[in-house]
XYZ file of N, CA and C in Angstrom:
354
model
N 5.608 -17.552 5.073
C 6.290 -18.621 5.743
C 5.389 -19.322 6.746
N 4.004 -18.737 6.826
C 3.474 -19.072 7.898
C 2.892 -20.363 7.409
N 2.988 -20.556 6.355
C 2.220 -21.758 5.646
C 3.065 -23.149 5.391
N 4.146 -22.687 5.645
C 5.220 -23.862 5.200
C 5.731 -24.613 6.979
N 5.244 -25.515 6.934
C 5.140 -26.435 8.143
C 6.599 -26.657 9.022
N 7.244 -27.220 8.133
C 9.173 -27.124 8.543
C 9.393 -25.698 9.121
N 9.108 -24.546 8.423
C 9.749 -23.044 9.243
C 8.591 -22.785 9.994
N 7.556 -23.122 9.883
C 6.926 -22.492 10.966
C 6.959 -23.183 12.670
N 7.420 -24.223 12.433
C 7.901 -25.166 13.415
C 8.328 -24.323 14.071
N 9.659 -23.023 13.881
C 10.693 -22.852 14.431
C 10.365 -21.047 15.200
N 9.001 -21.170 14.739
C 8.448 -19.906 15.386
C 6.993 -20.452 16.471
N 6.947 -19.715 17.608
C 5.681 -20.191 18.787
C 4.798 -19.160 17.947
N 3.492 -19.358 18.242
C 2.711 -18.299 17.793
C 2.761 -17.132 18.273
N 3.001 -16.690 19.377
C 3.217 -15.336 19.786
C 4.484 -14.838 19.453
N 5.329 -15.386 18.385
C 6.579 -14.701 18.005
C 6.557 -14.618 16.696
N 5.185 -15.124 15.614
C 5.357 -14.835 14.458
C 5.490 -13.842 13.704
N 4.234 -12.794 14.552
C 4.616 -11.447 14.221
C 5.724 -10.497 14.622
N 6.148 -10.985 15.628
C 7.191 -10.078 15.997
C 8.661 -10.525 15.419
N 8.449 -11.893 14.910
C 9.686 -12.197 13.703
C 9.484 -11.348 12.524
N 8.564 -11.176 12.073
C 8.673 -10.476 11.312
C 8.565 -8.923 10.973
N 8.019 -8.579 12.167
C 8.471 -6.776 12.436
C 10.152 -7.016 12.604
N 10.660 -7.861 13.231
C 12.266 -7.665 13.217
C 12.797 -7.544 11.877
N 12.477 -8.694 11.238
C 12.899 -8.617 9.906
C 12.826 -7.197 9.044
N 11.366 -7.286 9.182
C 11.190 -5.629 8.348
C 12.270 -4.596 8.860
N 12.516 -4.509 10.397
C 13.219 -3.614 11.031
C 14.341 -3.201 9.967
N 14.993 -5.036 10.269
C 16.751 -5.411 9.997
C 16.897 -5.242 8.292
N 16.118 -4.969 7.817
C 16.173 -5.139 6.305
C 16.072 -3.392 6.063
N 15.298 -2.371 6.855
C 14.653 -1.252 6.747
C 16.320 -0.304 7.370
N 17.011 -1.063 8.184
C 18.345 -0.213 8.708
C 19.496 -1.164 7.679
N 19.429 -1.808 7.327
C 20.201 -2.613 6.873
C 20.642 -1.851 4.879
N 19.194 -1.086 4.809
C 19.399 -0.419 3.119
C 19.416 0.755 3.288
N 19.392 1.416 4.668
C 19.611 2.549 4.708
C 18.502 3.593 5.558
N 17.896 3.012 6.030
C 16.321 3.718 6.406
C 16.196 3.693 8.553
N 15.636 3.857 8.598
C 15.808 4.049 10.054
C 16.456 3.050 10.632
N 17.112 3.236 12.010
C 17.863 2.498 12.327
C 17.151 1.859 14.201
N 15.992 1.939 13.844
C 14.819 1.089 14.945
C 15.194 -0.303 14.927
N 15.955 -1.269 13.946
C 16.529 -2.135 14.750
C 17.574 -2.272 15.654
N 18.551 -1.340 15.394
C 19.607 -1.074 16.012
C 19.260 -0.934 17.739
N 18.501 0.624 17.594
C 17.976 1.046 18.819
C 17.047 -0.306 19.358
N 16.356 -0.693 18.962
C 15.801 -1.917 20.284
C 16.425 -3.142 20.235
N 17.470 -3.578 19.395
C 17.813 -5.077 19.433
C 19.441 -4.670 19.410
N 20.186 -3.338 19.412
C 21.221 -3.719 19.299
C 22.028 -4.434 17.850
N 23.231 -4.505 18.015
C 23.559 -5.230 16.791
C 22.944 -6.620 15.849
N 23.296 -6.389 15.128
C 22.216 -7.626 14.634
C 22.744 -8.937 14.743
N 23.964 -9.606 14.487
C 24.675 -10.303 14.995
C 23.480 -11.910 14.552
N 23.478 -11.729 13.456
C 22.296 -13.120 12.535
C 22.933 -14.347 12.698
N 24.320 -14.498 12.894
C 24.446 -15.863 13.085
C 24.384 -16.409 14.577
N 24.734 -15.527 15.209
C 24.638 -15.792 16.762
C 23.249 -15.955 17.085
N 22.107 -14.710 16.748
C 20.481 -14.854 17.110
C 19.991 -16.139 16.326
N 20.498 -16.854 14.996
C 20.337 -17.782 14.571
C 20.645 -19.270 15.005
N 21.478 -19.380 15.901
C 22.421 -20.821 16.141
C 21.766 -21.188 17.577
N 20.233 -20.864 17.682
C 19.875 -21.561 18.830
C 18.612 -22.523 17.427
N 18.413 -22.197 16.791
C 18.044 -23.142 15.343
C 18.556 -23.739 14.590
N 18.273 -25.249 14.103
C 19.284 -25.786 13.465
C 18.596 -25.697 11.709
N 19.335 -24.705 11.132
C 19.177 -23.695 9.989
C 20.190 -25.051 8.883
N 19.213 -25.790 8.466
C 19.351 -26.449 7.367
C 19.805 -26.292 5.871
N 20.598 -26.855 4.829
C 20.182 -25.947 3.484
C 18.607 -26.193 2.964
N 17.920 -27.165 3.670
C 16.532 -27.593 3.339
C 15.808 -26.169 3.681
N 15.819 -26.095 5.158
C 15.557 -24.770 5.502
C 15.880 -23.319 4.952
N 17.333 -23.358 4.630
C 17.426 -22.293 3.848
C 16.831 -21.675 2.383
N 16.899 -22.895 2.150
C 16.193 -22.857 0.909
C 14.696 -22.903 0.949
N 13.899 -23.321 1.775
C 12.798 -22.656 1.692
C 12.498 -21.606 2.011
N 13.373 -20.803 2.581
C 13.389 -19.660 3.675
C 13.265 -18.704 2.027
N 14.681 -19.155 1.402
C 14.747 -18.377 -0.151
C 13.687 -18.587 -1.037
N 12.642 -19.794 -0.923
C 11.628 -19.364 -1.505
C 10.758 -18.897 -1.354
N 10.239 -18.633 -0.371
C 9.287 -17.089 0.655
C 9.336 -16.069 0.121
N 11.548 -15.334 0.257
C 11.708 -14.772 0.005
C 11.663 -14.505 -1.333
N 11.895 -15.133 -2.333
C 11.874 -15.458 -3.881
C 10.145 -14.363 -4.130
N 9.201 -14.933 -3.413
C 7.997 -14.599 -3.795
C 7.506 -13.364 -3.306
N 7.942 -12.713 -2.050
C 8.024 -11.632 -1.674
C 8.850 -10.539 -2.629
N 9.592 -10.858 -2.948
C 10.405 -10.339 -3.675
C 9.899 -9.593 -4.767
N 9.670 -10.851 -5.507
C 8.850 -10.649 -6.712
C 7.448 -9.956 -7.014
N 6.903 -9.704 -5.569
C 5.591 -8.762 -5.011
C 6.348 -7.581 -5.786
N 6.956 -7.131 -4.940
C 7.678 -5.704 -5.250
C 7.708 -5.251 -6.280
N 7.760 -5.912 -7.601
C 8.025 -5.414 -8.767
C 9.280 -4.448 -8.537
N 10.476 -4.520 -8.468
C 11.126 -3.500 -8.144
C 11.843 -3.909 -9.368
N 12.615 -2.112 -9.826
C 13.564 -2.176 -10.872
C 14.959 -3.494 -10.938
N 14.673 -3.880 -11.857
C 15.562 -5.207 -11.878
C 17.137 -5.365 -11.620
N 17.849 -3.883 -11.530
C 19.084 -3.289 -10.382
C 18.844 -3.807 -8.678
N 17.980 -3.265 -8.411
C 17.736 -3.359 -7.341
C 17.186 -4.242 -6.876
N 16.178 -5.300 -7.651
C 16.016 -6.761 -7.019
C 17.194 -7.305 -7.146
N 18.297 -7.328 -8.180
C 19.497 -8.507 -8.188
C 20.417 -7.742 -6.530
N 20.347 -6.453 -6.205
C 20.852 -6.269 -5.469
C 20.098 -6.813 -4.026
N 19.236 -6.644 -4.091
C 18.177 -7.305 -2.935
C 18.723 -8.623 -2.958
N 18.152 -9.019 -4.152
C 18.769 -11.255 -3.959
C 19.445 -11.662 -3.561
N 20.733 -10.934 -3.968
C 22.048 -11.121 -3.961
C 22.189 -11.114 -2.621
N 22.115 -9.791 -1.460
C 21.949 -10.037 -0.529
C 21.328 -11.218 0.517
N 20.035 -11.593 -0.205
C 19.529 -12.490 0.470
C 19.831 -13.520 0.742
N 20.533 -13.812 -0.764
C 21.235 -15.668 -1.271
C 22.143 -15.526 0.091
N 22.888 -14.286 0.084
C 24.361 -14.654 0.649
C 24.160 -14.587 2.257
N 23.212 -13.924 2.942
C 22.672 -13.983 4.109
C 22.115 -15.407 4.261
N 21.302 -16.126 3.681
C 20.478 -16.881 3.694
C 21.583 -18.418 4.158
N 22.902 -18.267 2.949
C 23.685 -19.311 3.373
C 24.363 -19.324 4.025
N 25.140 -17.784 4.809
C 25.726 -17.637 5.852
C 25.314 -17.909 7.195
N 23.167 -18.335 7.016
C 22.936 -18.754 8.677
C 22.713 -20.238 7.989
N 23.260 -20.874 7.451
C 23.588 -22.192 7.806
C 24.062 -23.178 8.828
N 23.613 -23.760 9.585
C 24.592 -23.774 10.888
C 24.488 -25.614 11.331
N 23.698 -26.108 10.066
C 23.386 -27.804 10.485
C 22.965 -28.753 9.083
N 24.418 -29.082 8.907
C 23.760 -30.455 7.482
C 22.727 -31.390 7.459
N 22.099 -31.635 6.552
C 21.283 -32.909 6.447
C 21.485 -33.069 5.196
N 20.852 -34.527 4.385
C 21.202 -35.084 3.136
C 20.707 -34.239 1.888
N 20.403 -32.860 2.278
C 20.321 -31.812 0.853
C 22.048 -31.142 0.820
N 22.476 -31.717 1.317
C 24.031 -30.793 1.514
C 24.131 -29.186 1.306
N 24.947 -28.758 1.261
C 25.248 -27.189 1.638
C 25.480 -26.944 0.311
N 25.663 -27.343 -0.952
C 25.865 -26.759 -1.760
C 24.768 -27.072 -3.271
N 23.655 -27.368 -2.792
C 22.301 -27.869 -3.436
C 21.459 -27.594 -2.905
N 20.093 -27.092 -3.981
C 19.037 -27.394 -3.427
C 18.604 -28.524 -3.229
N 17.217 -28.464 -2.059
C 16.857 -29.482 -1.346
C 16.263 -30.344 -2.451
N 15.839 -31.484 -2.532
C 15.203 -32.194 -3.988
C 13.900 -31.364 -3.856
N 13.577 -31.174 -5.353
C 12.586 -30.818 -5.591
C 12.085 -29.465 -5.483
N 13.399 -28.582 -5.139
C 13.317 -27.281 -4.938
C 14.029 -26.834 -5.856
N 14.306 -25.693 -6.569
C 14.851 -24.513 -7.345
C 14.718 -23.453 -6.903
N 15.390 -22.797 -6.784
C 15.236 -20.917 -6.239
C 16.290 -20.278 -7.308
N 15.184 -19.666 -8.127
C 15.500 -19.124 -9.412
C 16.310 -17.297 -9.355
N 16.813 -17.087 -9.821
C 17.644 -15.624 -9.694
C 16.344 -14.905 -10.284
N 16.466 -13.549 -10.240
C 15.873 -12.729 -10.832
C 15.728 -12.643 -12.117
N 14.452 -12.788 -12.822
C 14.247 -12.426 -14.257
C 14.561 -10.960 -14.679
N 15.322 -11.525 -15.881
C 15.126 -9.732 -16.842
C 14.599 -9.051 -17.582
C-alpha cells in the first residue's frame, strides 16, 4: 500500500509501520492466535478507529486490491483463502464511511477485485 499514492496519503511516515504491525496484530487475534491486539489497543472497534478517514469505495477498493495480492502471496488452501476474502470484502465495506462518484456498490472505474481462484 505503500506505493499507491491515494492510501498512502492517509498514513504520516512514522505510522506506516506501526499500521501495519496493528493490522498483523488485529488479523493474528481476530483468527484465533494471540490476543496482543487486544492487550495494547483494547477493543478493536474498526469503524470508530476508521471515521477520522474519509474511507471511500475508491479507497476501499484499492485497499481490496493490496489485499487481493497479499493474499494471493500466501498460497493458502483455497477453504481458507475464500474464508480470509470473505472476511476482508465484508470488513473492507463495512469501513465505508464517505461517497464519491464510484458509489458504494461498484468498483471504482477501472478497477476489478477478483474472488479467489479455484
Amino acid at each position: 500500500m505503500a506505493g499507491d499514492p491515494p492510501l498512502r496519503a492517509l498514513y504520516p511516515e512514522e505510522d506506516l509501520g506501526p499500521a501495519e504491525n496493528r493490522l498483523r496484530m488485529f488479523l493474528e487475534q481476530y483468527w484465533g492466535g494471540p490476543t496482543t491486539y487486544g492487550e495494547q489497543r483494547g477493543h478493536p472497534r474498526l469503524r470508530m478507529r476508521h471515521m477520522p478517514f474519509a474511507v471511500t469505495p475508491d479507497m476501499r477498493d484499492r485497499w481490496l486490491r493490496h489485499m487481493r495480492d497479499a493474499v494471493d502471496e500466501l498460497q493458502l488452501p483455497l477453504e481458507q483463502d475464500r474464508m480470509l476474502w470473505d472476511y476482508l470484502s465484508r470488513a473492507a465495506y463495512a469501513m465505508v464511511n464517505s461517497f464519491d462518484e464510484s458509489g458504494p456498490d461498484r468498483p471504482a472505474p477501472g478497477l476489478t477485485i477478483a474472488p479467489p481462484q479455484s
